[in-house]
Amino acid sequence: TWGHFLSVYFFFAMSGPAAKKATKPSAAARLQNELTEEQEADLQQAFDLLDAEGVGTIDAKDLKVALRALGYEPQKDKLKKIISEIDKDSMSGTLLFDEFKKIMAEKLFDYENEEEIAIAFLQFAAAGGGDGAHITLTQLRAMAEELGENLTEEELQEMVREADVLDYDGAISREEFFRVMKRENAY
């Protein structure tokens, strides 16, 4: 039930008036994890700055600098794992621009997706006069009605039970909502 419900929500969220005003990549580009021309140019510029010697590659410490700029604090072992997964062919421990772009795009889209999940949580939690801190059955029902989804009381209760797995308090916290979103691959 969550999967369909979230698909309907994001369809309306991405096609509504606010989405048309957004300066982020189009919904289609985001869903396919494609960079805009501007984003790709920015990544090329960042890569060129990190490739101070002009050899066309960067190493782990350069990647760490780039990831930090996006707000990530990668640990040394995770950084090596990221590079080894991408650099399977040459195993040189360095990255070409296309490999760098792939890593950075994944992180960029993770960040954008988390922003959108946070916005979605606030909208769900505020539906039906909610306090914005938790999603209760009342807020879930109000959001379903707002989206034109005819869910039964039992289906709504099941959705709360499926999501309320951390504290079992009968409401969905922000962290629980994020878990549902990640589990359902809604984003």
PDB file of N, CA and C in Angstrom, residues 49-88:
ATOM      1  N   LEU A  49      39.685  21.360 -10.977  1.00  0.00           N
ATOM      2  CA  LEU A  49      40.362  21.992  -9.842  1.00  0.00           C
ATOM      3  C   LEU A  49      41.088  20.957  -8.980  1.00  0.00           C
ATOM      4  N   LEU A  50      40.455  19.806  -8.803  1.00  0.00           N
ATOM      5  CA  LEU A  50      41.057  18.749  -7.989  1.00  0.00           C
ATOM      6  C   LEU A  50      42.228  18.087  -8.715  1.00  0.00           C
ATOM      7  N   ASP A  51      42.168  18.059 -10.033  1.00  0.00           N
ATOM      8  CA  ASP A  51      43.233  17.481 -10.849  1.00  0.00           C
ATOM      9  C   ASP A  51      44.274  18.566 -11.122  1.00  0.00           C
ATOM     10  N   ALA A  52      44.935  18.995 -10.058  1.00  0.00           N
ATOM     11  CA  ALA A  52      45.872  20.122 -10.134  1.00  0.00           C
ATOM     12  C   ALA A  52      47.016  19.871 -11.115  1.00  0.00           C
ATOM     13  N   GLU A  53      47.413  18.612 -11.270  1.00  0.00           N
ATOM     14  CA  GLU A  53      48.526  18.291 -12.166  1.00  0.00           C
ATOM     15  C   GLU A  53      48.092  18.179 -13.622  1.00  0.00           C
ATOM     16  N   GLY A  54      46.777  18.168 -13.856  1.00  0.00           N
ATOM     17  CA  GLY A  54      46.269  18.100 -15.224  1.00  0.00           C
ATOM     18  C   GLY A  54      46.468  16.776 -15.916  1.00  0.00           C
ATOM     19  N   VAL A  55      46.519  15.686 -15.151  1.00  0.00           N
ATOM     20  CA  VAL A  55      46.749  14.365 -15.741  1.00  0.00           C
ATOM     21  C   VAL A  55      45.444  13.636 -16.104  1.00  0.00           C
ATOM     22  N   GLY A  56      44.306  14.232 -15.755  1.00  0.00           N
ATOM     23  CA  GLY A  56      43.025  13.622 -16.100  1.00  0.00           C
ATOM     24  C   GLY A  56      42.504  12.622 -15.097  1.00  0.00           C
ATOM     25  N   THR A  57      43.142  12.559 -13.917  1.00  0.00           N
ATOM     26  CA  THR A  57      42.671  11.658 -12.858  1.00  0.00           C
ATOM     27  C   THR A  57      42.768  12.359 -11.514  1.00  0.00           C
ATOM     28  N   ILE A  58      41.985  11.855 -10.561  1.00  0.00           N
ATOM     29  CA  ILE A  58      42.086  12.306  -9.173  1.00  0.00           C
ATOM     30  C   ILE A  58      42.210  11.080  -8.289  1.00  0.00           C
ATOM     31  N   ASP A  59      42.690  11.261  -7.065  1.00  0.00           N
ATOM     32  CA  ASP A  59      42.840  10.119  -6.156  1.00  0.00           C
ATOM     33  C   ASP A  59      41.837  10.228  -5.003  1.00  0.00           C
ATOM     34  N   ALA A  60      41.980   9.336  -4.030  1.00  0.00           N
ATOM     35  CA  ALA A  60      41.034   9.234  -2.923  1.00  0.00           C
ATOM     36  C   ALA A  60      40.941  10.531  -2.115  1.00  0.00           C
ATOM     37  N   LYS A  61      42.074  11.176  -1.860  1.00  0.00           N
ATOM     38  CA  LYS A  61      42.015  12.394  -1.041  1.00  0.00           C
ATOM     39  C   LYS A  61      41.291  13.515  -1.788  1.00  0.00           C
ATOM     40  N   ASP A  62      41.419  13.539  -3.124  1.00  0.00           N
ATOM     41  CA  ASP A  62      40.696  14.525  -3.919  1.00  0.00           C
ATOM     42  C   ASP A  62      39.192  14.248  -3.879  1.00  0.00           C
ATOM     43  N   LEU A  63      38.828  12.965  -3.979  1.00  0.00           N
ATOM     44  CA  LEU A  63      37.414  12.592  -3.910  1.00  0.00           C
ATOM     45  C   LEU A  63      36.844  12.966  -2.551  1.00  0.00           C
ATOM     46  N   LYS A  64      37.632  12.763  -1.506  1.00  0.00           N
ATOM     47  CA  LYS A  64      37.182  13.109  -0.156  1.00  0.00           C
ATOM     48  C   LYS A  64      36.870  14.604  -0.060  1.00  0.00           C
ATOM     49  N   VAL A  65      37.692  15.440  -0.657  1.00  0.00           N
ATOM     50  CA  VAL A  65      37.453  16.884  -0.664  1.00  0.00           C
ATOM     51  C   VAL A  65      36.125  17.190  -1.359  1.00  0.00           C
ATOM     52  N   ALA A  66      35.893  16.557  -2.501  1.00  0.00           N
ATOM     53  CA  ALA A  66      34.664  16.788  -3.257  1.00  0.00           C
ATOM     54  C   ALA A  66      33.433  16.326  -2.479  1.00  0.00           C
ATOM     55  N   LEU A  67      33.533  15.163  -1.840  1.00  0.00           N
ATOM     56  CA  LEU A  67      32.401  14.656  -1.066  1.00  0.00           C
ATOM     57  C   LEU A  67      32.118  15.537   0.153  1.00  0.00           C
ATOM     58  N   ARG A  68      33.165  16.041   0.769  1.00  0.00           N
ATOM     59  CA  ARG A  68      32.986  16.958   1.895  1.00  0.00           C
ATOM     60  C   ARG A  68      32.233  18.212   1.454  1.00  0.00           C
ATOM     61  N   ALA A  69      32.500  18.674   0.252  1.00  0.00           N
ATOM     62  CA  ALA A  69      31.816  19.863  -0.266  1.00  0.00           C
ATOM     63  C   ALA A  69      30.309  19.625  -0.394  1.00  0.00           C
ATOM     64  N   LEU A  70      29.907  18.359  -0.574  1.00  0.00           N
ATOM     65  CA  LEU A  70      28.485  18.022  -0.628  1.00  0.00           C
ATOM     66  C   LEU A  70      27.917  17.708   0.753  1.00  0.00           C
ATOM     67  N   GLY A  71      28.742  17.788   1.782  1.00  0.00           N
ATOM     68  CA  GLY A  71      28.258  17.549   3.132  1.00  0.00           C
ATOM     69  C   GLY A  71      28.471  16.145   3.646  1.00  0.00           C
ATOM     70  N   TYR A  72      29.195  15.316   2.918  1.00  0.00           N
ATOM     71  CA  TYR A  72      29.484  13.954   3.360  1.00  0.00           C
ATOM     72  C   TYR A  72      30.843  13.930   4.045  1.00  0.00           C
ATOM     73  N   GLU A  73      30.969  13.077   5.033  1.00  0.00           N
ATOM     74  CA  GLU A  73      32.237  12.909   5.738  1.00  0.00           C
ATOM     75  C   GLU A  73      32.631  11.443   5.614  1.00  0.00           C
ATOM     76  N   PRO A  74      33.159  11.047   4.444  1.00  0.00           N
ATOM     77  CA  PRO A  74      33.452   9.635   4.220  1.00  0.00           C
ATOM     78  C   PRO A  74      34.645   9.150   5.036  1.00  0.00           C
ATOM     79  N   GLN A  75      34.517   7.951   5.593  1.00  0.00           N
ATOM     80  CA  GLN A  75      35.620   7.336   6.316  1.00  0.00           C
ATOM     81  C   GLN A  75      36.586   6.734   5.301  1.00  0.00           C
ATOM     82  N   LYS A  76      37.833   6.594   5.693  1.00  0.00           N
ATOM     83  CA  LYS A  76      38.891   6.145   4.787  1.00  0.00           C
ATOM     84  C   LYS A  76      38.545   4.802   4.129  1.00  0.00           C
ATOM     85  N   ASP A  77      38.052   3.832   4.928  1.00  0.00           N
ATOM     86  CA  ASP A  77      37.742   2.519   4.370  1.00  0.00           C
ATOM     87  C   ASP A  77      36.565   2.584   3.397  1.00  0.00           C
ATOM     88  N   LYS A  78      35.554   3.428   3.682  1.00  0.00           N
ATOM     89  CA  LYS A  78      34.416   3.568   2.775  1.00  0.00           C
ATOM     90  C   LYS A  78      34.839   4.259   1.488  1.00  0.00           C
ATOM     91  N   LEU A  79      35.746   5.209   1.610  1.00  0.00           N
ATOM     92  CA  LEU A  79      36.251   5.917   0.447  1.00  0.00           C
ATOM     93  C   LEU A  79      36.987   4.952  -0.484  1.00  0.00           C
ATOM     94  N   LYS A  80      37.818   4.100   0.090  1.00  0.00           N
ATOM     95  CA  LYS A  80      38.535   3.106  -0.705  1.00  0.00           C
ATOM     96  C   LYS A  80      37.552   2.147  -1.375  1.00  0.00           C
ATOM     97  N   LYS A  81      36.489   1.784  -0.654  1.00  0.00           N
ATOM     98  CA  LYS A  81      35.485   0.874  -1.209  1.00  0.00           C
ATOM     99  C   LYS A  81      34.764   1.532  -2.384  1.00  0.00           C
ATOM    100  N   ILE A  82      34.403   2.802  -2.234  1.00  0.00           N
ATOM    101  CA  ILE A  82      33.735   3.536  -3.316  1.00  0.00           C
ATOM    102  C   ILE A  82      34.617   3.545  -4.554  1.00  0.00           C
ATOM    103  N   ILE A  83      35.882   3.875  -4.363  1.00  0.00           N
ATOM    104  CA  ILE A  83      36.808   3.946  -5.501  1.00  0.00           C
ATOM    105  C   ILE A  83      37.004   2.570  -6.126  1.00  0.00           C
ATOM    106  N   SER A  84      37.178   1.534  -5.308  1.00  0.00           N
ATOM    107  CA  SER A  84      37.413   0.196  -5.872  1.00  0.00           C
ATOM    108  C   SER A  84      36.191  -0.317  -6.626  1.00  0.00           C
ATOM    109  N   GLU A  85      34.974   0.042  -6.176  1.00  0.00           N
ATOM    110  CA  GLU A  85      33.762  -0.384  -6.883  1.00  0.00           C
ATOM    111  C   GLU A  85      33.659   0.284  -8.246  1.00  0.00           C
ATOM    112  N   ILE A  86      34.045   1.536  -8.318  1.00  0.00           N
ATOM    113  CA  ILE A  86      33.958   2.289  -9.575  1.00  0.00           C
ATOM    114  C   ILE A  86      35.151   1.996 -10.468  1.00  0.00           C
ATOM    115  N   ASP A  87      36.329   1.855  -9.886  1.00  0.00           N
ATOM    116  CA  ASP A  87      37.593   1.703 -10.625  1.00  0.00           C
ATOM    117  C   ASP A  87      37.953   0.221 -10.788  1.00  0.00           C
ATOM    118  N   LYS A  88      36.965  -0.603 -11.152  1.00  0.00           N
ATOM    119  CA  LYS A  88      37.178  -2.049 -11.259  1.00  0.00           C
ATOM    120  C   LYS A  88      38.129  -2.412 -12.397  1.00  0.00           C
TER     121      LYS A  88
END
